[in-house]
XYZ file of C-alpha atoms in Angstrom:
342
model
C -11.086 -0.698 25.423
C -12.232 -3.291 22.694
C -14.608 -1.849 20.082
C -16.887 -4.409 18.455
C -19.564 -3.049 15.515
C -22.444 -4.802 15.038
C -25.443 -3.962 12.943
C -29.178 -5.072 12.876
C -31.889 -4.905 10.454
C -35.711 -3.774 10.731
C -37.840 -4.305 7.877
C -41.472 -2.977 8.067
C -44.638 -2.170 5.655
C -47.675 -0.603 6.084
C -50.813 0.163 3.341
C -51.727 4.024 2.935
C -54.876 5.011 1.625
C -55.165 8.276 -1.116
C -57.371 10.570 1.142
C -60.766 11.408 -0.605
C -59.610 15.317 -1.246
C -57.042 13.365 -3.720
C -57.761 11.977 -7.584
C -56.762 8.613 -8.584
C -53.003 7.544 -8.870
C -51.973 6.593 -12.154
C -48.014 6.124 -11.150
C -46.040 6.468 -8.415
C -43.202 8.768 -8.976
C -40.970 7.973 -5.959
C -40.782 7.646 -1.971
C -38.873 9.923 0.382
C -38.304 8.905 4.071
C -37.956 10.922 7.001
C -36.519 9.279 10.496
C -37.899 10.548 13.841
C -36.511 8.807 16.871
C -38.420 8.506 20.081
C -36.269 6.315 22.264
C -32.719 5.319 22.154
C -31.119 3.726 25.279
C -29.119 0.906 26.771
C -30.164 -0.144 30.414
C -29.321 -3.297 32.164
C -27.489 -4.604 28.938
C -30.676 -4.309 27.142
C -30.962 -2.016 24.140
C -34.119 -0.395 22.870
C -34.595 1.806 19.695
C -38.103 2.907 18.792
C -39.211 5.615 16.545
C -41.566 6.146 13.160
C -40.334 6.588 9.776
C -42.601 9.116 7.523
C -42.644 8.190 4.125
C -43.841 10.532 1.699
C -45.130 9.041 -1.605
C -45.285 11.082 -4.638
C -47.627 9.688 -7.098
C -49.215 11.057 -11.107
C -52.869 11.802 -11.043
C -54.654 9.561 -13.480
C -56.275 12.936 -15.018
C -53.700 15.692 -15.972
C -50.508 14.158 -14.544
C -50.465 16.741 -11.729
C -48.008 15.321 -8.834
C -49.647 14.643 -5.582
C -48.195 13.206 -1.994
C -49.658 10.861 0.569
C -47.820 10.341 3.899
C -47.432 7.117 5.636
C -46.289 6.938 9.109
C -44.491 3.295 9.901
C -43.729 2.758 13.609
C -40.722 0.331 14.458
C -39.424 -0.796 17.564
C -35.887 -2.624 18.474
C -35.023 -4.680 21.899
C -31.729 -6.818 22.051
C -29.979 -8.171 24.611
C -26.099 -6.925 24.312
C -24.717 -8.778 27.073
C -22.768 -5.755 28.172
C -21.271 -5.309 31.855
C -21.866 -2.199 34.154
C -18.452 -0.516 32.795
C -19.294 -1.138 29.093
C -20.705 1.441 26.832
C -22.597 1.148 23.346
C -23.208 4.114 20.905
C -25.728 3.557 18.165
C -26.637 5.044 15.052
C -30.343 4.282 13.200
C -30.540 5.036 9.675
C -33.322 4.107 6.860
C -31.321 1.978 4.236
C -34.089 1.116 1.981
C -37.657 2.087 0.996
C -39.964 0.808 -1.747
C -43.651 1.945 -2.869
C -46.262 0.125 -4.759
C -49.406 0.583 -6.001
C -51.852 -1.954 -5.051
C -54.811 0.169 -6.713
C -55.396 3.679 -7.484
C -56.276 4.063 -4.111
C -54.074 2.028 -2.260
C -50.297 2.069 -1.963
C -47.980 -0.681 -0.088
C -45.075 0.979 1.482
C -41.821 -1.254 2.507
C -39.035 0.400 4.569
C -35.556 -1.318 5.825
C -33.789 0.268 9.191
C -30.283 -0.259 10.147
C -29.171 -0.414 13.729
C -25.166 0.025 13.768
C -23.617 -0.461 17.489
C -20.129 0.662 18.247
C -19.652 -1.487 21.857
C -16.885 -0.486 24.021
C -15.683 -3.127 26.332
C -14.219 -2.493 29.559
C -10.639 -4.447 29.419
C -8.061 -4.471 32.644
C -4.383 -5.616 31.252
C -1.641 -5.734 33.349
C 2.025 -5.085 32.890
C 5.232 -5.923 35.356
C 6.779 -2.489 35.917
C 9.629 -4.059 37.810
C 10.829 -7.686 38.973
C 11.920 -8.263 42.475
C 14.837 -10.667 43.740
C 17.472 -12.127 46.341
C 20.788 -9.843 46.395
C 22.440 -13.054 45.299
C 20.213 -13.997 42.374
C 21.653 -11.181 39.979
C 18.543 -10.650 37.955
C 18.611 -8.195 35.631
C 15.378 -6.771 33.744
C 14.970 -5.433 30.375
C 12.333 -2.325 30.160
C 10.366 -1.346 27.332
C 8.253 1.974 26.496
C 4.707 0.595 25.161
C 2.688 3.656 23.865
C -1.072 2.658 24.279
C -4.296 4.094 23.112
C -7.076 4.027 25.363
C -11.117 5.110 24.791
C -11.402 6.637 28.197
C -14.623 8.194 27.800
C -17.871 8.525 25.821
C -19.859 11.740 26.125
C -23.494 12.085 24.462
C -25.414 15.227 23.504
C -28.575 16.201 21.801
C -28.708 19.146 19.342
C -31.437 21.194 18.033
C -31.023 22.852 14.520
C -33.685 25.105 13.396
C -32.919 27.891 10.144
C -35.109 29.610 7.140
C -33.574 30.381 3.877
C -35.084 32.886 1.084
C -35.107 31.427 -1.759
C -33.870 32.992 -5.045
C -35.727 30.383 -7.449
C -38.810 31.657 -8.609
C -39.624 28.076 -9.338
C -39.429 26.861 -6.051
C -42.640 27.782 -3.739
C -45.283 25.863 -1.460
C -46.942 24.440 -4.813
C -43.949 22.080 -5.590
C -43.755 18.726 -4.321
C -40.600 17.578 -2.593
C -39.833 14.467 -4.329
C -36.358 13.580 -2.539
C -34.066 15.182 0.379
C -31.078 14.111 1.919
C -28.882 15.530 5.309
C -25.029 14.851 5.758
C -23.538 16.154 8.831
C -19.979 17.338 8.511
C -17.445 18.847 10.723
C -15.795 22.316 9.939
C -13.357 22.588 13.328
C -12.811 20.565 16.251
C -11.269 22.178 18.988
C -10.405 20.437 22.230
C -9.902 21.923 25.169
C -9.321 20.828 28.775
C -12.991 19.610 29.996
C -15.151 20.517 26.878
C -14.818 20.204 23.004
C -15.975 22.974 20.654
C -17.603 21.932 17.286
C -18.201 23.680 14.245
C -19.806 22.128 11.245
C -22.730 21.995 8.667
C -25.455 20.032 7.508
C -25.386 19.681 3.711
C -28.616 19.410 2.421
C -29.818 18.683 -1.192
C -33.713 18.488 -2.289
C -35.104 17.731 -5.544
C -38.668 19.046 -6.464
C -41.140 18.784 -8.920
C -43.345 21.972 -10.262
C -47.196 22.251 -10.398
C -47.337 20.388 -13.621
C -45.267 17.465 -12.738
C -42.167 18.696 -14.384
C -38.695 18.221 -12.759
C -37.255 21.778 -11.226
C -34.150 20.162 -10.371
C -31.646 19.408 -7.427
C -31.055 22.246 -5.133
C -28.049 22.268 -2.520
C -27.965 24.412 1.113
C -25.761 24.333 3.941
C -27.055 25.213 7.577
C -24.126 25.691 9.829
C -24.241 24.869 13.354
C -21.879 24.814 16.299
C -21.942 23.200 19.837
C -20.068 22.775 22.996
C -19.496 19.189 24.881
C -18.660 18.899 28.008
C -16.172 16.272 29.836
C -13.931 16.188 32.888
C -11.286 13.491 31.366
C -11.001 15.605 28.534
C -7.427 16.971 28.012
C -6.213 19.120 25.018
C -3.632 16.135 24.060
C -6.654 13.463 23.489
C -8.029 12.492 20.157
C -11.478 13.007 19.365
C -13.794 11.211 16.938
C -17.310 12.775 16.135
C -20.360 10.591 15.291
C -23.635 11.937 14.562
C -27.109 10.089 14.842
C -30.098 11.953 13.261
C -33.068 12.377 15.201
C -35.141 14.327 12.952
C -34.786 16.341 9.740
C -37.550 17.907 8.173
C -37.971 20.441 5.035
C -40.563 22.551 3.973
C -41.395 25.358 1.452
C -43.193 28.142 2.161
C -44.893 31.189 0.536
C -45.782 34.382 2.451
C -48.016 36.916 1.794
C -45.243 39.069 -0.037
C -44.891 36.469 -2.449
C -41.438 35.112 -0.656
C -40.792 31.403 -0.509
C -38.553 30.418 2.271
C -37.252 27.071 2.863
C -37.433 25.723 6.675
C -35.532 23.383 8.099
C -35.907 21.597 11.416
C -33.026 19.299 12.532
C -31.912 17.132 15.188
C -29.026 14.947 16.038
C -27.162 13.101 18.961
C -23.784 13.877 18.732
C -21.695 11.325 20.158
C -17.784 11.874 21.250
C -15.460 9.094 21.239
C -12.483 10.314 23.469
C -9.075 8.322 22.989
C -6.007 9.077 25.239
C -2.528 8.263 24.490
C -0.221 7.153 26.880
C 3.079 5.671 27.448
C 4.195 3.047 30.048
C 7.353 1.422 30.853
C 6.756 -2.611 31.272
C 9.436 -5.446 31.745
C 10.025 -7.567 28.650
C 12.821 -9.990 29.658
C 14.602 -10.953 32.526
C 17.959 -12.899 32.818
C 20.475 -13.480 35.758
C 23.934 -13.616 35.341
C 24.723 -15.780 38.125
C 23.197 -19.337 36.841
C 25.017 -20.720 33.999
C 23.331 -23.438 31.912
C 24.593 -26.187 29.558
C 22.898 -28.048 26.790
C 24.079 -31.356 25.892
C 25.469 -32.462 22.503
C 24.103 -35.445 20.770
C 25.073 -36.874 17.458
C 22.411 -38.465 15.104
C 23.220 -40.274 12.156
C 20.320 -40.031 9.783
C 20.424 -41.915 5.970
C 20.668 -39.645 3.384
C 17.692 -39.316 0.757
C 18.406 -40.848 -2.715
C 18.917 -38.492 -5.534
C 15.567 -37.858 -7.779
C 15.358 -36.578 -11.411
C 12.555 -35.729 -13.039
C 11.910 -37.425 -16.625
C 9.619 -36.933 -19.733
C 8.375 -40.619 -21.335
C 6.212 -40.156 -24.247
C 3.269 -42.790 -24.079
C 1.516 -43.961 -27.047
C -1.150 -46.692 -27.014
C -3.842 -47.621 -29.406
C -7.254 -48.954 -28.303
C -9.886 -50.813 -30.455
C -13.443 -49.842 -29.755
C -16.680 -50.845 -30.563
C -18.738 -49.040 -33.453
C -17.605 -46.233 -35.135
C -16.633 -42.917 -33.862
C -16.829 -39.638 -35.357
C -15.707 -36.822 -32.732
C -13.621 -37.416 -29.658
C -15.345 -35.523 -26.591
C -12.935 -36.057 -23.613
C -9.959 -37.947 -22.803
C -8.369 -38.444 -19.246
C -5.221 -40.360 -18.181
C -4.151 -41.266 -14.791
C -0.604 -42.594 -13.873
C -0.055 -45.632 -11.067
C 3.282 -45.869 -9.506
C 4.264 -49.791 -9.132
């Protein structure tokens, strides 16, 4: 089917109050969003997206410059008429493309987020090709055939993946008293095997975490890889098909815990929708042209007499002219000329 890409943007904002248990804010350090998708569906041509963006706003306290954080939960919803027919399909990816936090006063913040809804639309199309031409025995019609390679999107398969993991931290500076300033997750494939009726995926969620210690000092950015594997079944899949894989994150939570043995661990709670677009390559033999050896055609010849154009040449002629002006000039600002044919 024909692929059409569309992009829509959602802008939401919310005011959040600093809890009474935390001191007044002196300066906002940063804001980090966590996206949660509760609904992602398309039924009867209507696309519906709904979820929440949890924004973790970090700030320095007015006294002691210790880092604190508050969370603003910003709900959002999106609905759109896509005009899709019954056999058309769409896969959607939702992401946070922008976030900003400003201080209204030491006890109140204003948080704004921008969410992008990216849609890949697959239209069901029917194309007709002639495999042969039938004519009478006395017509003497001959066909010229050509093999046409075709790459067709034959199916789309989706499956939710939940990923939970825990990593023991070797860095002594990272503990549950630290403040996570920023985090990011990238979903990557390591190995994809296409088998009859199913595809086996092996990959990793590459994670980076930037944190501050109890005194508000920058610890650094740590990188972690959380492995995952998944099997997605699809009856129409064959080993010669090409599979494109996309991930739509649903949840990306990262937390640091310190146990009673003074051992710190980082827990990962991820969820994503794995989307597989299956491309099937085939070759058909179609009629490119046809001709008959029975019929002869003649084109009459006509002589046309037309006058030839006169020879042309280019001549450069100097032009000099002295023009009187009124008053006294001290400087020439600009000059322009126009040539008219007579």
